Short mmCIF file of C-alpha atoms and ligand atoms in Angstrom, two decimals:
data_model
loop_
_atom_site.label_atom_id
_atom_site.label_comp_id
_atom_site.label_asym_id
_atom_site.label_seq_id
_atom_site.Cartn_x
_atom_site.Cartn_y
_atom_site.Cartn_z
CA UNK Z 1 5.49 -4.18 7.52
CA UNK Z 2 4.74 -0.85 6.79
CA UNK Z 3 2.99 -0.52 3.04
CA UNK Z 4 4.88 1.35 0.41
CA UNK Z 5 4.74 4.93 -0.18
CA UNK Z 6 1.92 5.76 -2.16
CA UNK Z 7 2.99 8.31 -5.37
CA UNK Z 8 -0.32 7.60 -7.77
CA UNK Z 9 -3.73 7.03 -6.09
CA UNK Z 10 -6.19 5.25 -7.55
CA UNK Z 11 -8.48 8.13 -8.61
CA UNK Z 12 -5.46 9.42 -10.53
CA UNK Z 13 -5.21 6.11 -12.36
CA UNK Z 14 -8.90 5.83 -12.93
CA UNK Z 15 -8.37 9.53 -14.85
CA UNK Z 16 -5.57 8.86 -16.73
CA UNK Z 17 -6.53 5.35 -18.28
CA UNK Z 18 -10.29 6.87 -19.30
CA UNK Z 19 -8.12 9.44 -21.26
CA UNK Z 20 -5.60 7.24 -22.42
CA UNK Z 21 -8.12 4.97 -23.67
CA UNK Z 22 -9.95 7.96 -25.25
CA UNK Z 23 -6.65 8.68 -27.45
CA UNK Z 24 -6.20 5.35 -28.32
CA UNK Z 25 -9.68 4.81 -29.48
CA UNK Z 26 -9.14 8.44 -31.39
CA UNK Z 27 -6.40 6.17 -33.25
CA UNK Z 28 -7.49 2.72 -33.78
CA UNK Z 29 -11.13 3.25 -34.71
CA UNK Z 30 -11.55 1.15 -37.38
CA UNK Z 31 -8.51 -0.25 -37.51
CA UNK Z 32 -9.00 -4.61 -36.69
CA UNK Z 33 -6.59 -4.08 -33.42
CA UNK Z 34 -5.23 -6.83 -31.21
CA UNK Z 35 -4.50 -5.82 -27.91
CA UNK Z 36 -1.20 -7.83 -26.54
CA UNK Z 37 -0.11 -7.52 -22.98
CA UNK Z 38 3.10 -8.43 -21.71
CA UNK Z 39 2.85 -10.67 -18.51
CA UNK Z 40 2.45 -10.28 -15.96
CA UNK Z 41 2.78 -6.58 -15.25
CA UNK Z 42 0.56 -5.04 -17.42
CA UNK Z 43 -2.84 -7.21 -16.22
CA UNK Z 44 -4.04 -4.86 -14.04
CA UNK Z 45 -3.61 -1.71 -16.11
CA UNK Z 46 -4.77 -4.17 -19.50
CA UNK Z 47 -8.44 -5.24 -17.75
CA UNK Z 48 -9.02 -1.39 -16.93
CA UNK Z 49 -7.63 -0.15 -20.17
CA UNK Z 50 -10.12 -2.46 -22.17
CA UNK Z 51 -12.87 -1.62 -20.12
CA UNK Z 52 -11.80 1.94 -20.74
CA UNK Z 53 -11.65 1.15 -24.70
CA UNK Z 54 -15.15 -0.67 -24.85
CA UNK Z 55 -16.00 2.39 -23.00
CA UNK Z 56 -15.43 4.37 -26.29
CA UNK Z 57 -16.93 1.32 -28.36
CA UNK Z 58 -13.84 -0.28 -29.24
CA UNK Z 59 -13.60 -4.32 -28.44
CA UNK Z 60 -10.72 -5.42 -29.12
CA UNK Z 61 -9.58 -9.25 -29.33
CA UNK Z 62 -6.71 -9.48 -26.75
CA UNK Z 63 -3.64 -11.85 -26.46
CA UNK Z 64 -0.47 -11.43 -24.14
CA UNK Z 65 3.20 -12.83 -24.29
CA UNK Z 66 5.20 -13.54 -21.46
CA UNK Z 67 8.46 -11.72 -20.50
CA UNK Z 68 11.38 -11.72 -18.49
CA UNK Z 69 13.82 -9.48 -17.74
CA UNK Z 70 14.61 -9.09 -13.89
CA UNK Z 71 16.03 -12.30 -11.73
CA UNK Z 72 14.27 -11.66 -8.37
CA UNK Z 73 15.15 -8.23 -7.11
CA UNK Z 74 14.91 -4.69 -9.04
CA UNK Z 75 17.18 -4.71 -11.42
CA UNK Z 76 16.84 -5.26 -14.48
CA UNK Z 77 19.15 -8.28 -16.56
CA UNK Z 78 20.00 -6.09 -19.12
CA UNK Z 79 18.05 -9.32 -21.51
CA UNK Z 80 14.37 -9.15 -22.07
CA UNK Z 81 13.53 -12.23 -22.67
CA UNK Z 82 9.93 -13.68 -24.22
CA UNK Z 83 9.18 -17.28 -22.19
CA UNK Z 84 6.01 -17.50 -23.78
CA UNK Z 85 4.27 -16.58 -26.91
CA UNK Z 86 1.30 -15.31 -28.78
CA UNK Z 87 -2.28 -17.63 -29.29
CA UNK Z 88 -3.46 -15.39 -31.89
CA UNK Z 89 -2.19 -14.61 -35.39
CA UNK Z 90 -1.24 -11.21 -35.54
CA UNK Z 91 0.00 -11.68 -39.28
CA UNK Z 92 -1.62 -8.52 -40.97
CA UNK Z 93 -3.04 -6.84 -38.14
CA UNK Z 94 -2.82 -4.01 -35.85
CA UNK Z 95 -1.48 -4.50 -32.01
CA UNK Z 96 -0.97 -2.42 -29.40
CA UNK Z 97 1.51 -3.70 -27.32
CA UNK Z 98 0.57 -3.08 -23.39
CA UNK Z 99 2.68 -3.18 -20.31
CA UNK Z 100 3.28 -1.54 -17.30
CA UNK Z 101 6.39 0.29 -17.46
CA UNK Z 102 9.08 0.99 -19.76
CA UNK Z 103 12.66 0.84 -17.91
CA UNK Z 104 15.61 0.74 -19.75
CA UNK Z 105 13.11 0.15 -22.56
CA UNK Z 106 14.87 -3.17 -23.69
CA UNK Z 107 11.28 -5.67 -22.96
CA UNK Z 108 8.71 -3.56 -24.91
CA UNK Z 109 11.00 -2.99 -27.80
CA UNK Z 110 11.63 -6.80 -28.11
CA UNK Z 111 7.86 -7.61 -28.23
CA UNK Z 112 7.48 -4.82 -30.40
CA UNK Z 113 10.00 -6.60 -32.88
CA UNK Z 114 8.24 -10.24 -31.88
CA UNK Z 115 5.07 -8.92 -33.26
CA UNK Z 116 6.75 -6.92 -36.22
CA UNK Z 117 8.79 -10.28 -37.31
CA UNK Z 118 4.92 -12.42 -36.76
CA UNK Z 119 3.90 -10.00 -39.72
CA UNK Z 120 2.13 -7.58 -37.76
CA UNK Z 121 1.41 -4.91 -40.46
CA UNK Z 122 1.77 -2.54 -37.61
CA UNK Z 123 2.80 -2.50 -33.60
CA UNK Z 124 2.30 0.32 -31.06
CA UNK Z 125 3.41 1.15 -27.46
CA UNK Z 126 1.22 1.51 -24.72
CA UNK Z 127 2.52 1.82 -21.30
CA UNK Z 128 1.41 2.98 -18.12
CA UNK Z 129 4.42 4.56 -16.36
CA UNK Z 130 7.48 5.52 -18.21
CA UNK Z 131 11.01 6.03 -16.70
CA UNK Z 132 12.71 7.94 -19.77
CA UNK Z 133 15.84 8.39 -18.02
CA UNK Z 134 16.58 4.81 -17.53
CA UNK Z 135 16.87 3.68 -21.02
CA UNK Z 136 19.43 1.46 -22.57
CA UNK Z 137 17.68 1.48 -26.39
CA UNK Z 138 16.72 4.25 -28.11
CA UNK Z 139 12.31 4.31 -27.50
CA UNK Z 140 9.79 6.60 -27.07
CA UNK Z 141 6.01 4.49 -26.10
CA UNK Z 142 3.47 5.88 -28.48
CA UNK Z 143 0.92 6.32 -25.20
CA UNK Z 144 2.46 6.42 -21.88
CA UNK Z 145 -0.18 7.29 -18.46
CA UNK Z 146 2.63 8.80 -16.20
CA UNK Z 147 6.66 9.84 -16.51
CA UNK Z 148 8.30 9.00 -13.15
CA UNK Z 149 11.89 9.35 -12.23
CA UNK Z 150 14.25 6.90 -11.13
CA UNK Z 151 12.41 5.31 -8.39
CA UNK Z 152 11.15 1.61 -8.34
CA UNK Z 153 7.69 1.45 -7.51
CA UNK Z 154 4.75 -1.18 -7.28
CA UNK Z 155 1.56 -1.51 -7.19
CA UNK Z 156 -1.45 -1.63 -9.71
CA UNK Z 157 0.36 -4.87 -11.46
CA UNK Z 158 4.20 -4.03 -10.88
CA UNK Z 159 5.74 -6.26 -8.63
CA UNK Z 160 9.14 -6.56 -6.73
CA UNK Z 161 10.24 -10.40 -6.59
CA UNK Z 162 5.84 -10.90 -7.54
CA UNK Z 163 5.12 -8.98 -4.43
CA UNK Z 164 2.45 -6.04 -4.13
CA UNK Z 165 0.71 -6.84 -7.69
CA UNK Z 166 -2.18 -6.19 -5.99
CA UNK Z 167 -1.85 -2.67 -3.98
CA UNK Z 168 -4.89 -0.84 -5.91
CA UNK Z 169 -2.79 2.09 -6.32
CA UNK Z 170 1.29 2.65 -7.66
CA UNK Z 171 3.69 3.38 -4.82
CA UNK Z 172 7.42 3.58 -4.31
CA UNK Z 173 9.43 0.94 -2.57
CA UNK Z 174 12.10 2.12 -0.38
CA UNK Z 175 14.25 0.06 1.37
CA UNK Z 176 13.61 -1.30 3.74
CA UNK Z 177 9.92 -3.16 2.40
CA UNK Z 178 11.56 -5.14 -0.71
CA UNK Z 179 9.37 -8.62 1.20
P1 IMP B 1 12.78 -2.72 -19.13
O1 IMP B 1 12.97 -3.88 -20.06
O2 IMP B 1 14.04 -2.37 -18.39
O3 IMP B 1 12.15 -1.52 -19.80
O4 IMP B 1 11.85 -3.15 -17.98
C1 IMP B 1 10.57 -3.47 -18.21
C2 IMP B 1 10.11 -4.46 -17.18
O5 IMP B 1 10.82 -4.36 -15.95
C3 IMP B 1 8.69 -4.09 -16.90
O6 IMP B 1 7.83 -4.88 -17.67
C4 IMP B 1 8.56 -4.34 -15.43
O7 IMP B 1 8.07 -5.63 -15.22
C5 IMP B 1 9.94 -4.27 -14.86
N1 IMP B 1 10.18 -2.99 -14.15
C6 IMP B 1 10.94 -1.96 -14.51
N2 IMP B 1 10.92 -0.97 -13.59
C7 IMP B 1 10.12 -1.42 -12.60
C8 IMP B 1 9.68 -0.85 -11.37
O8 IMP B 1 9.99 0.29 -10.96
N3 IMP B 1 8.87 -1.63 -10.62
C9 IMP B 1 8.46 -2.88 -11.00
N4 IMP B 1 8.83 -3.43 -12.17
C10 IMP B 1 9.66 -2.71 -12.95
MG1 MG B 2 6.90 -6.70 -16.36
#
């Protein structure tokens, strides 16, 4: 099987999330911040964005929530849905929500209203790759790495059916290399 077409190489990754951790630590400085990533996309890009934060002298505590929106192939259900929740009490606090890509925008909205309705005092967007002409819901990420168009791609956490999490680098699936 031929691997999927590279479209963001790993230097260009490495760039982008120093500087998006740079203007998030502009922001949250002094603010007591939870970091919550949505599983399992966003691991990848979460354990280099935190390294990018402490970086700037930020620690954050961290926490994720597990979500589903896609049966097996690449498209999505139309229902994000959360299968499994928060550890830490976010009543109060600060969180920036993480995950790999917003779509049709449907999953990080919903977590952003999970967290809002847990008493978060307030929730941000972070996402790595955003596909703005895909959306279903009105919503804009507060920090987004990369705008793509409407192409599915993998890679650097993103999956198709939990394949190619682990390619170090995003790339676009055509075809014929969905297995
Ligand atoms: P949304 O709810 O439609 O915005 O989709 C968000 C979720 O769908 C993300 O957390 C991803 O897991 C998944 N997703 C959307 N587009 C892609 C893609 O191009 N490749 C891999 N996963 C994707
Ligand atoms: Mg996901």
């Amino acid at each position: 099987m031929a691997p999927p077409k590279m479209i963001i190489s790993e230097e260009q990754l490495r760039l982008r999330v120093e500087e998006m951790a740079h203007a998030i630590a502009g922001d949250m400085r002094g603010k007591d911040f939870i970091l919550v990533g949505v599983l399992k996309g966003s691991v990848v890009f979460l354990a280099d964005l935190m390294r990018g934060l402490y970086r700037q002298g930020l620690c954050p505590m961290v926490d994720f929530i597990t979500m589903t929106s896609y049966a097996e192939g690449t498209q999505s259900s139309g229902h994000a849905k959360i299968i499994g929740g928060l550890h830490l009490d976010v009543a109060g606090k600060a969180v920036l929500l993480v995950d790999d890509i917003a779509d049709t925008g449907l999953t990080i909205k919903r977590a952003r209203d999970h967290v809002l309705a847990l008493g978060a005092k307030e929730a941000a967007t972070c996402v790595l790759l955003d596909k703005p002409t895909r959306r279903k819901v009105e919503f804009a990420p507060d920090y987004h790495g990369f705008s793509i168009g409407d192409v599915f791609v993998v890679g650097y956490g993103l999956d198709a059916a939990n394949r190619h999490r682990c390619l170090p680098y995003v790339a676009e699936l055509t075809g014929n290399d969905i297995s």
